[in-house]
mmCIF file of C-alpha atoms in Angstrom:
data_model
loop_
_atom_site.group_PDB
_atom_site.id
_atom_site.type_symbol
_atom_site.label_atom_id
_atom_site.label_comp_id
_atom_site.label_asym_id
_atom_site.label_seq_id
_atom_site.Cartn_x
_atom_site.Cartn_y
_atom_site.Cartn_z
ATOM 1 C CA ARG A 1 0.000 0.000 0.000
ATOM 2 C CA GLY A 2 2.831 2.368 0.864
ATOM 3 C CA TRP A 3 4.647 1.492 -2.393
ATOM 4 C CA ALA A 4 1.560 2.224 -4.496
ATOM 5 C CA ALA A 5 0.987 5.547 -2.738
ATOM 6 C CA LEU A 6 4.606 6.520 -3.296
ATOM 7 C CA ARG A 7 4.405 5.685 -7.004
ATOM 8 C CA ALA A 8 1.164 7.679 -7.295
ATOM 9 C CA ARG A 9 2.615 10.913 -5.869
ATOM 10 C CA GLY A 10 6.262 10.647 -6.935
ATOM 11 C CA PRO A 11 8.195 10.421 -10.191
ATOM 12 C CA ALA A 12 8.937 7.159 -11.983
ATOM 13 C CA PRO A 13 11.193 4.519 -10.336
ATOM 14 C CA GLY A 14 14.867 5.171 -10.905
ATOM 15 C CA THR A 15 14.435 8.976 -10.758
ATOM 16 C CA LEU A 16 13.246 9.482 -7.171
ATOM 17 C CA SER A 17 15.282 11.744 -4.926
ATOM 18 C CA PRO A 18 17.435 10.022 -2.253
ATOM 19 C CA HIS A 19 15.227 11.525 0.474
ATOM 20 C CA LEU A 20 12.023 9.979 -0.963
ATOM 21 C CA TRP A 21 13.694 6.617 -1.451
ATOM 22 C CA LYS A 22 14.996 6.626 2.112
ATOM 23 C CA THR A 23 11.542 7.474 3.426
ATOM 24 C CA SER A 24 9.846 4.717 1.419
ATOM 25 C CA VAL A 25 12.406 2.069 2.458
ATOM 26 C CA LEU A 26 12.036 2.851 6.127
ATOM 27 C CA ARG A 27 8.229 2.711 5.809
ATOM 28 C CA LEU A 28 8.269 -0.649 4.038
ATOM 29 C CA ASP A 29 10.945 -2.188 6.239
ATOM 30 C CA ALA A 30 8.550 -3.934 8.563
ATOM 31 C CA ALA A 31 5.780 -4.393 6.035
ATOM 32 C CA ASN A 32 7.173 -6.473 3.189
ATOM 33 C CA PRO A 33 10.880 -7.492 2.905
ATOM 34 C CA ALA A 34 10.404 -8.385 -0.769
ATOM 35 C CA ASP A 35 9.363 -4.818 -1.525
ATOM 36 C CA VAL A 36 12.387 -3.597 0.432
ATOM 37 C CA GLU A 37 14.735 -5.642 -1.750
ATOM 38 C CA ALA A 38 13.026 -4.373 -4.904
ATOM 39 C CA ALA A 39 13.362 -0.806 -3.650
ATOM 40 C CA ALA A 40 17.056 -1.455 -2.949
ATOM 41 C CA GLU A 41 17.642 -2.653 -6.507
ATOM 42 C CA ALA A 42 15.825 0.372 -7.900
ATOM 43 C CA HIS A 43 17.863 2.595 -5.596
ATOM 44 C CA ALA A 44 21.100 1.030 -6.839
ATOM 45 C CA ARG A 45 20.047 1.601 -10.435
ATOM 46 C CA ALA A 46 19.217 5.219 -9.645
ATOM 47 C CA VAL A 47 22.645 5.695 -8.087
ATOM 48 C CA ALA A 48 24.257 4.146 -11.172
ATOM 49 C CA VAL A 49 22.366 6.553 -13.422
ATOM 50 C CA ARG A 50 23.231 9.596 -11.325
ATOM 51 C CA MET A 51 26.840 8.622 -10.725
ATOM 52 C CA ASN A 52 29.301 10.613 -12.838
ATOM 53 C CA ARG A 53 32.404 8.526 -13.470
ATOM 54 C CA GLY A 54 34.253 11.526 -14.865
ATOM 55 C CA ALA A 55 33.711 13.440 -11.630
ATOM 56 C CA LEU A 56 35.046 10.500 -9.613
ATOM 57 C CA LEU A 57 38.138 10.290 -11.824
ATOM 58 C CA ALA A 58 38.756 14.009 -11.466
ATOM 59 C CA GLU A 59 38.377 13.781 -7.692
ATOM 60 C CA ARG A 60 40.842 10.865 -7.387
ATOM 61 C CA ARG A 61 43.373 12.564 -9.687
ATOM 62 C CA SER A 62 43.058 15.752 -7.672
ATOM 63 C CA ARG A 63 43.754 13.929 -4.408
ATOM 64 C CA LEU A 64 46.732 12.054 -5.847
ATOM 65 C CA LEU A 65 48.303 15.206 -7.279
ATOM 66 C CA ALA A 66 47.746 17.099 -4.018
ATOM 67 C CA ALA A 67 49.562 14.336 -2.128
ATOM 68 C CA VAL A 68 52.343 14.347 -4.734
ATOM 69 C CA ARG A 69 52.807 18.096 -4.241
ATOM 70 C CA GLN A 70 53.033 17.586 -0.488
ATOM 71 C CA THR A 71 55.719 14.944 -0.997
ATOM 72 C CA TYR A 72 57.679 17.465 -3.070
ATOM 73 C CA ASN A 73 57.456 19.856 -0.112
ATOM 74 C CA ASP A 74 58.814 17.162 2.199
ATOM 75 C CA LEU A 75 61.731 16.492 -0.148
ATOM 76 C CA PHE A 76 62.505 20.205 -0.273
ATOM 77 C CA HIS A 77 62.314 20.469 3.519
ATOM 78 C CA ASP A 78 64.828 17.616 3.842
ATOM 79 C CA ALA A 79 67.137 19.307 1.275
ATOM 80 C CA PHE A 80 66.855 16.542 -1.328
ATOM 81 C CA ILE A 81 65.770 19.099 -3.955
ATOM 82 C CA ASP A 82 66.478 22.810 -4.271
ATOM 83 C CA SER A 83 64.162 25.757 -4.819
ATOM 84 C CA GLY A 84 64.375 25.619 -8.616
ATOM 85 C CA GLN A 85 63.601 21.909 -8.681
ATOM 86 C CA ILE A 86 60.602 22.140 -6.374
ATOM 87 C CA PHE A 87 59.270 24.974 -8.547
ATOM 88 C CA ALA A 88 59.505 22.776 -11.664
ATOM 89 C CA LEU A 89 57.968 19.776 -9.883
ATOM 90 C CA ARG A 90 55.070 21.713 -8.389
ATOM 91 C CA ASN A 91 54.485 23.481 -11.687
ATOM 92 C CA SER A 92 54.110 20.100 -13.419
ATOM 93 C CA ALA A 93 51.587 18.996 -10.779
ATOM 94 C CA ASP A 94 49.683 22.288 -11.158
ATOM 95 C CA LYS A 95 49.435 21.792 -14.924
ATOM 96 C CA ALA A 96 48.042 18.305 -14.344
ATOM 97 C CA LEU A 97 45.551 19.736 -11.829
ATOM 98 C CA ASP A 98 44.315 22.080 -14.541
ATOM 99 C CA ALA A 99 43.485 19.070 -16.766
ATOM 100 C CA LEU A 100 41.703 16.678 -14.399
ATOM 101 C CA ASP A 101 39.308 15.624 -17.139
ATOM 102 C CA ARG A 102 42.212 13.943 -18.959
ATOM 103 C CA PRO A 103 44.591 11.146 -17.828
ATOM 104 C CA LEU A 104 47.562 12.105 -15.690
ATOM 105 C CA ALA A 105 50.348 13.738 -17.703
ATOM 106 C CA ASP A 106 52.468 15.560 -15.127
ATOM 107 C CA TRP A 107 55.663 13.907 -16.405
ATOM 108 C CA ASP A 108 54.955 15.341 -19.862
ATOM 109 C CA ALA A 109 54.759 18.764 -18.214
ATOM 110 C CA LEU A 110 58.019 18.143 -16.315
ATOM 111 C CA GLN A 111 59.975 16.614 -19.202
ATOM 112 C CA PRO A 112 61.096 19.938 -20.769
ATOM 113 C CA ALA A 113 62.863 20.784 -17.487
ATOM 114 C CA THR A 114 64.832 17.515 -17.667
ATOM 115 C CA ARG A 115 66.200 18.004 -21.187
ATOM 116 C CA LEU A 116 69.675 19.300 -21.813
ATOM 117 C CA PRO A 117 69.721 22.802 -23.305
ATOM 118 C CA ARG A 118 70.790 22.862 -26.922
ATOM 119 C CA TRP A 119 73.489 25.413 -26.215
ATOM 120 C CA VAL A 120 75.176 22.903 -23.885
ATOM 121 C CA ALA A 121 75.658 20.476 -26.771
ATOM 122 C CA TYR A 122 76.890 23.319 -28.981
ATOM 123 C CA LEU A 123 79.343 24.436 -26.305
ATOM 124 C CA GLN A 124 80.590 20.888 -25.936
ATOM 125 C CA ARG A 125 81.285 20.616 -29.658
ATOM 126 C CA ARG A 126 83.057 24.007 -29.801
ATOM 127 C CA ALA A 127 85.080 23.656 -26.603
ATOM 128 C CA ASP A 128 88.565 24.036 -28.026
ATOM 129 C CA SER A 129 90.254 25.939 -25.215
ATOM 130 C CA PRO A 130 90.803 24.469 -21.722
ATOM 131 C CA PHE A 131 88.518 27.122 -20.220
ATOM 132 C CA LEU A 132 85.640 26.291 -22.560
ATOM 133 C CA THR A 133 86.227 22.592 -21.978
ATOM 134 C CA ARG A 134 85.893 23.014 -18.215
ATOM 135 C CA LEU A 135 82.864 25.271 -18.630
ATOM 136 C CA ALA A 136 81.179 22.794 -20.971
ATOM 137 C CA GLN A 137 81.862 19.913 -18.593
ATOM 138 C CA ARG A 138 80.605 21.779 -15.534
ATOM 139 C CA THR A 139 77.460 22.970 -17.320
ATOM 140 C CA LEU A 140 76.744 19.539 -18.761
ATOM 141 C CA LEU A 141 77.141 17.766 -15.421
ATOM 142 C CA ALA A 142 74.988 20.353 -13.647
ATOM 143 C CA SER A 143 72.234 19.901 -16.239
ATOM 144 C CA LEU A 144 72.406 16.118 -15.956
ATOM 145 C CA ASP A 145 72.385 16.330 -12.160
ATOM 146 C CA ASN A 146 69.276 18.512 -12.259
ATOM 147 C CA ALA A 147 67.474 16.211 -14.741
ATOM 148 C CA ALA A 148 68.259 13.044 -12.779
ATOM 149 C CA THR A 149 67.259 14.633 -9.470
ATOM 150 C CA LEU A 150 63.926 15.762 -10.947
ATOM 151 C CA ALA A 151 63.222 12.273 -12.297
ATOM 152 C CA LEU A 152 64.118 10.602 -8.985
ATOM 153 C CA ALA A 153 61.958 13.033 -6.988
ATOM 154 C CA PHE A 154 59.058 12.549 -9.406
ATOM 155 C CA MET A 155 59.252 8.750 -9.147
ATOM 156 C CA HIS A 156 59.556 8.824 -5.357
ATOM 157 C CA ALA A 157 56.555 11.123 -4.919
ATOM 158 C CA HIS A 158 54.334 9.040 -7.191
ATOM 159 C CA ASP A 159 55.437 5.728 -5.653
ATOM 160 C CA VAL A 160 54.768 6.900 -2.097
ATOM 161 C CA THR A 161 51.431 8.497 -2.977
ATOM 162 C CA ALA A 162 50.234 5.525 -5.036
ATOM 163 C CA ALA A 163 51.056 3.121 -2.185
ATOM 164 C CA ASP A 164 49.125 5.279 0.304
ATOM 165 C CA MET A 165 46.212 5.637 -2.114
ATOM 166 C CA ALA A 166 46.017 1.872 -2.634
ATOM 167 C CA ASP A 167 46.011 1.320 1.144
ATOM 168 C CA VAL A 168 43.190 3.796 1.680
ATOM 169 C CA TRP A 169 40.910 3.089 -1.292
ATOM 170 C CA GLY A 170 42.227 -0.030 -2.940
ATOM 171 C CA ASP A 171 40.188 -2.546 -0.878
ATOM 172 C CA ASP A 172 36.887 -0.748 -0.393
ATOM 173 C CA GLY A 173 34.055 -3.230 0.046
ATOM 174 C CA ALA A 174 30.344 -3.246 0.529
ATOM 175 C CA ASP A 175 28.597 -3.285 3.845
ATOM 176 C CA GLY A 176 28.581 -6.861 4.984
ATOM 177 C CA GLY A 177 25.720 -6.504 7.443
ATOM 178 C CA ALA A 178 22.703 -8.786 7.361
ATOM 179 C CA GLY A 179 19.017 -7.960 7.256
ATOM 180 C CA PRO A 180 16.758 -6.086 4.837
ATOM 181 C CA ARG A 181 17.914 -2.641 5.915
ATOM 182 C CA ALA A 182 21.575 -3.631 5.557
ATOM 183 C CA ARG A 183 20.840 -5.023 2.091
ATOM 184 C CA VAL A 184 19.173 -1.745 1.154
ATOM 185 C CA ARG A 185 22.227 0.158 2.283
ATOM 186 C CA GLY A 186 24.583 -2.424 0.798
ATOM 187 C CA GLY A 187 22.960 -2.417 -2.634
ATOM 188 C CA ALA A 188 23.747 1.246 -3.238
ATOM 189 C CA ASP A 189 26.979 1.362 -1.246
ATOM 190 C CA ALA A 190 28.321 -1.786 -2.893
ATOM 191 C CA LEU A 191 27.783 -0.265 -6.326
ATOM 192 C CA LEU A 192 29.349 3.009 -5.252
ATOM 193 C CA ASP A 193 32.337 1.279 -3.644
ATOM 194 C CA GLU A 194 32.858 -0.862 -6.716
ATOM 195 C CA MET A 195 32.836 2.243 -8.896
ATOM 196 C CA LYS A 196 35.284 4.010 -6.607
ATOM 197 C CA ALA A 197 37.590 0.992 -6.568
ATOM 198 C CA ASN A 198 37.585 0.843 -10.371
ATOM 199 C CA VAL A 199 38.242 4.570 -10.609
ATOM 200 C CA THR A 200 41.057 4.344 -8.064
ATOM 201 C CA GLY A 201 42.605 1.478 -10.008
ATOM 202 C CA GLN A 202 42.532 3.509 -13.206
ATOM 203 C CA VAL A 203 44.200 6.504 -11.524
ATOM 204 C CA LEU A 204 46.870 4.226 -10.056
ATOM 205 C CA LEU A 205 47.534 2.806 -13.523
ATOM 206 C CA GLU A 206 47.906 6.335 -14.872
ATOM 207 C CA SER A 207 50.363 7.131 -12.090
ATOM 208 C CA ARG A 208 52.411 3.997 -12.823
ATOM 209 C CA ALA A 209 52.488 4.923 -16.515
ATOM 210 C CA GLU A 210 53.943 8.342 -15.645
ATOM 211 C CA VAL A 211 56.522 6.691 -13.370
ATOM 212 C CA ALA A 212 57.470 4.336 -16.211
ATOM 213 C CA LYS A 213 58.157 7.345 -18.456
ATOM 214 C CA ALA A 214 60.402 8.908 -15.814
ATOM 215 C CA ALA A 215 62.181 5.582 -15.245
ATOM 216 C CA SER A 216 62.833 5.254 -18.977
ATOM 217 C CA ALA A 217 64.386 8.728 -19.110
ATOM 218 C CA LEU A 218 66.474 7.935 -16.041
ATOM 219 C CA ALA A 219 67.673 4.680 -17.587
ATOM 220 C CA ARG A 220 68.854 6.552 -20.670
ATOM 221 C CA ALA A 221 70.705 9.043 -18.488
ATOM 222 C CA ARG A 222 72.273 6.199 -16.519
ATOM 223 C CA ALA A 223 73.461 4.528 -19.710
ATOM 224 C CA ALA A 224 75.043 7.765 -20.941
ATOM 225 C CA TRP A 225 76.395 9.165 -17.671
ATOM 226 C CA PRO A 226 76.650 6.492 -14.962
ATOM 227 C CA GLU A 227 79.060 8.592 -12.878
ATOM 228 C CA VAL A 228 76.456 11.353 -12.536
ATOM 229 C CA LEU A 229 73.894 8.911 -11.151
ATOM 230 C CA ARG A 230 76.490 7.542 -8.738
ATOM 231 C CA ALA A 231 77.247 11.052 -7.491
ATOM 232 C CA ILE A 232 73.544 11.775 -6.965
ATOM 233 C CA LYS A 233 73.031 8.541 -5.025
ATOM 234 C CA THR A 234 76.106 9.286 -2.911
ATOM 235 C CA ARG A 235 74.747 12.720 -2.061
ATOM 236 C CA GLN A 236 71.281 11.380 -1.225
ATOM 237 C CA LEU A 237 72.738 8.661 0.983
ATOM 238 C CA ALA A 238 74.862 11.206 2.846
ATOM 239 C CA GLN A 239 71.809 13.440 3.343
ATOM 240 C CA SER A 240 69.767 10.519 4.676
ATOM 241 C CA LEU A 241 72.496 9.605 7.152
ATOM 242 C CA LEU A 242 72.819 13.199 8.378
ATOM 243 C CA LEU A 243 69.055 13.503 8.832
ATOM 244 C CA LEU A 244 69.037 10.265 10.823
ATOM 245 C CA LYS A 245 71.821 11.639 12.993
ATOM 246 C CA GLU A 246 69.791 14.778 13.612
ATOM 247 C CA LYS A 247 66.790 12.713 14.738
ATOM 248 C CA ARG A 248 69.058 10.575 16.907
ATOM 249 C CA VAL A 249 70.419 13.677 18.652
ATOM 250 C CA ASP A 250 66.858 14.783 19.448
ATOM 251 C CA ALA A 251 65.973 11.343 20.796
ATOM 252 C CA VAL A 252 69.056 11.219 23.039
ATOM 253 C CA ALA A 253 68.402 14.761 24.271
ATOM 254 C CA ARG A 254 64.875 13.784 25.337
ATOM 255 C CA THR A 255 66.289 11.028 27.540
ATOM 256 C CA GLY A 256 68.431 13.537 29.432
ATOM 257 C CA LEU A 257 71.768 11.923 28.581
ATOM 258 C CA ILE A 258 73.042 15.159 27.011
ATOM 259 C CA ALA A 259 72.434 18.743 27.991
ATOM 260 C CA ALA A 260 70.564 21.278 25.885
ATOM 261 C CA THR A 261 73.787 23.080 24.963
ATOM 262 C CA GLU A 262 75.369 19.827 23.783
ATOM 263 C CA ARG A 263 72.279 19.053 21.727
ATOM 264 C CA ASP A 264 72.444 22.480 20.069
ATOM 265 C CA GLN A 265 76.132 22.037 19.262
ATOM 266 C CA LEU A 266 75.527 18.637 17.673
ATOM 267 C CA GLN A 267 72.590 19.926 15.666
ATOM 268 C CA ASP A 268 74.662 22.881 14.435
ATOM 269 C CA LEU A 269 77.347 20.440 13.320
ATOM 270 C CA VAL A 270 74.817 18.390 11.384
ATOM 271 C CA GLU A 271 73.365 21.527 9.791
ATOM 272 C CA ARG A 272 76.825 22.653 8.660
ATOM 273 C CA LYS A 273 77.425 19.239 7.106
ATOM 274 C CA LEU A 274 74.098 19.406 5.289
ATOM 275 C CA LYS A 275 74.852 22.889 3.936
ATOM 276 C CA SER A 276 78.316 21.797 2.850
ATOM 277 C CA LEU A 277 76.837 18.809 1.054
ATOM 278 C CA HIS A 278 74.254 21.011 -0.649
ATOM 279 C CA PHE A 279 76.667 23.689 -1.873
ATOM 280 C CA SER A 280 79.628 21.356 -2.472
ATOM 281 C CA PRO A 281 78.204 18.070 -3.796
ATOM 282 C CA PRO A 282 80.441 15.067 -4.571
ATOM 283 C CA ARG A 283 82.699 15.662 -7.543
ATOM 284 C CA VAL A 284 82.015 13.846 -10.780
ATOM 285 C CA SER A 285 85.047 12.660 -12.698
ATOM 286 C CA LYS A 286 84.324 12.634 -16.401
ATOM 287 C CA THR A 287 86.282 10.318 -18.675
ATOM 288 C CA ARG A 288 87.734 12.146 -21.649
ATOM 289 C CA PRO A 289 86.565 10.938 -25.097
ATOM 290 C CA ALA A 290 90.189 10.409 -26.158
ATOM 291 C CA GLU A 291 90.710 8.018 -23.230
ATOM 292 C CA THR A 292 87.560 6.086 -24.145
ATOM 293 C CA LEU A 293 88.727 5.893 -27.743
ATOM 294 C CA ARG A 294 92.194 4.763 -26.678
ATOM 295 C CA ALA A 295 90.727 1.906 -24.622
ATOM 296 C CA HIS A 296 88.612 0.608 -27.511
ATOM 297 C CA PRO A 297 89.567 -2.931 -28.662
ATOM 298 C CA LEU A 298 90.078 -1.680 -32.241
ATOM 299 C CA PHE A 299 92.987 0.544 -31.194
ATOM 300 C CA ARG A 300 94.297 -1.233 -28.126
ATOM 301 C CA ALA A 301 97.202 -2.817 -30.052
ATOM 302 C CA LEU A 302 98.533 0.554 -31.277
ATOM 303 C CA ASP A 303 101.218 2.380 -29.377
ATOM 304 C CA ASP A 304 100.675 5.975 -28.272
ATOM 305 C CA ALA A 305 102.443 7.521 -31.256
ATOM 306 C CA GLU A 306 100.508 5.456 -33.790
ATOM 307 C CA PHE A 307 97.235 6.152 -32.012
ATOM 308 C CA ALA A 308 97.848 9.912 -31.856
ATOM 309 C CA LYS A 309 98.897 10.168 -35.516
ATOM 310 C CA GLY A 310 96.654 7.620 -37.168
ATOM 311 C CA VAL A 311 93.467 7.762 -35.075
ATOM 312 C CA LEU A 312 93.158 10.723 -32.713
ATOM 313 C CA LYS A 313 94.255 13.233 -35.364
ATOM 314 C CA HIS A 314 91.312 12.245 -37.577
ATOM 315 C CA ALA A 315 88.702 11.781 -34.829
ATOM 316 C CA GLU A 316 85.898 14.263 -34.265
ATOM 317 C CA LEU A 317 83.591 14.360 -31.250
ATOM 318 C CA CYS A 318 79.928 14.589 -32.258
ATOM 319 C CA VAL A 319 77.178 15.332 -29.733
ATOM 320 C CA GLU A 320 73.718 14.458 -31.048
ATOM 321 C CA GLN A 321 70.295 15.234 -29.648
ATOM 322 C CA GLU A 322 67.996 12.421 -28.578
ATOM 323 C CA GLY A 323 66.342 10.797 -31.584
ATOM 324 C CA ALA A 324 68.731 12.287 -34.151
ATOM 325 C CA PRO A 325 69.781 9.792 -36.880
ATOM 326 C CA LEU A 326 73.476 8.869 -36.953
ATOM 327 C CA CYS A 327 73.404 7.468 -40.471
ATOM 328 C CA ALA A 328 70.791 6.637 -43.057
ATOM 329 C CA PRO A 329 70.341 3.488 -45.168
ATOM 330 C CA GLY A 330 72.325 3.701 -48.401
ATOM 331 C CA SER A 331 74.698 6.420 -47.189
ATOM 332 C CA PRO A 332 78.385 5.843 -48.040
ATOM 333 C CA ALA A 333 80.466 4.156 -45.342
ATOM 334 C CA ALA A 334 83.071 6.901 -45.072
ATOM 335 C CA HIS A 335 83.423 6.905 -41.289
ATOM 336 C CA VAL A 336 83.759 4.576 -38.328
ATOM 337 C CA LEU A 337 81.264 5.562 -35.612
ATOM 338 C CA ILE A 338 82.289 4.654 -32.066
ATOM 339 C CA LEU A 339 79.696 5.191 -29.358
ATOM 340 C CA VAL A 340 81.416 7.017 -26.501
ATOM 341 C CA ARG A 341 78.323 7.664 -24.385
ATOM 342 C CA GLY A 342 74.649 6.883 -24.590
ATOM 343 C CA CYS A 343 72.911 4.198 -26.593
ATOM 344 C CA ALA A 344 71.797 3.781 -30.196
ATOM 345 C CA ALA A 345 69.090 1.767 -31.902
ATOM 346 C CA LEU A 346 69.312 -0.059 -35.223
ATOM 347 C CA LEU A 347 66.025 0.594 -37.016
ATOM 348 C CA PRO A 348 64.793 -1.161 -40.188
ATOM 349 C CA ALA A 349 64.796 0.812 -43.387
ATOM 350 C CA PRO A 350 61.387 2.275 -44.314
ATOM 351 C CA ALA A 351 59.441 0.289 -46.865
ATOM 352 C CA ARG A 352 59.542 1.656 -50.378
#
């Protein structure tokens, strides 16, 4: 009787407001459990119709990017990244926040900041004097250090945030309570939770795809400049150890084993070490191209005079941008190309 009266004065099933559905379910709870279950199914269908998957995706992306930005702040606070790097990282997250209706693409926004400037390659090719050689080397290593640090910070922030997001929303389930009223609540909530879980999974996949792009760029940098990556890891390890020492000093001071003045002196010492590490990072020793060429198996049997006159005199250092072709099919074999740094791909000739 209550169901018929509700249908007579309300809109069609599947379009009733949540308040009217809640009122009708509570009224029919003790009257007819079969009608309660039917109302629950209709309620679930109404929720499915009203639910906007795009809005859920935008909300999950917004939360993930907000947490990623906070992780960048933590890295900056612990001196793992500098002010210029946190600006680039947060700017990439802000650009992704402006496009929540599309899949995550914050690495695409960050990638221009990780590329080597073209003038660095030009300077490296034209570095004839010792001064220009040192300037080119210092500028190149600084650019590589900045690019690798940005990629590592990006991957760390996404990995930490994705793990937290999976813990919070990855295992959402329906209400497992028994009884007609629990089934009413569970029918809608189960559908909503299932939708949220699917949306969360999609956002996590988008985050992993962005991390894979950063990892690919980092792998290319590692193949070309392994000593730069070693220097960055050495610096990060030293920073982690100094931060642990700082926390240890605080813990010991709370026990009363050292006085406040001793604690301040130890903390000042740690701070000086951190500043020294920030402004004077570990040195990177770059192998000269001539030394790499000299150690190549093709020229290992030559003595120094023969190598200098017959090989080094005719060698030219070429620095190519990523994706630039080294040679084309059918071109004359007038040179021997020896890969000093980086990696190359052998691609099939285009079909005629």
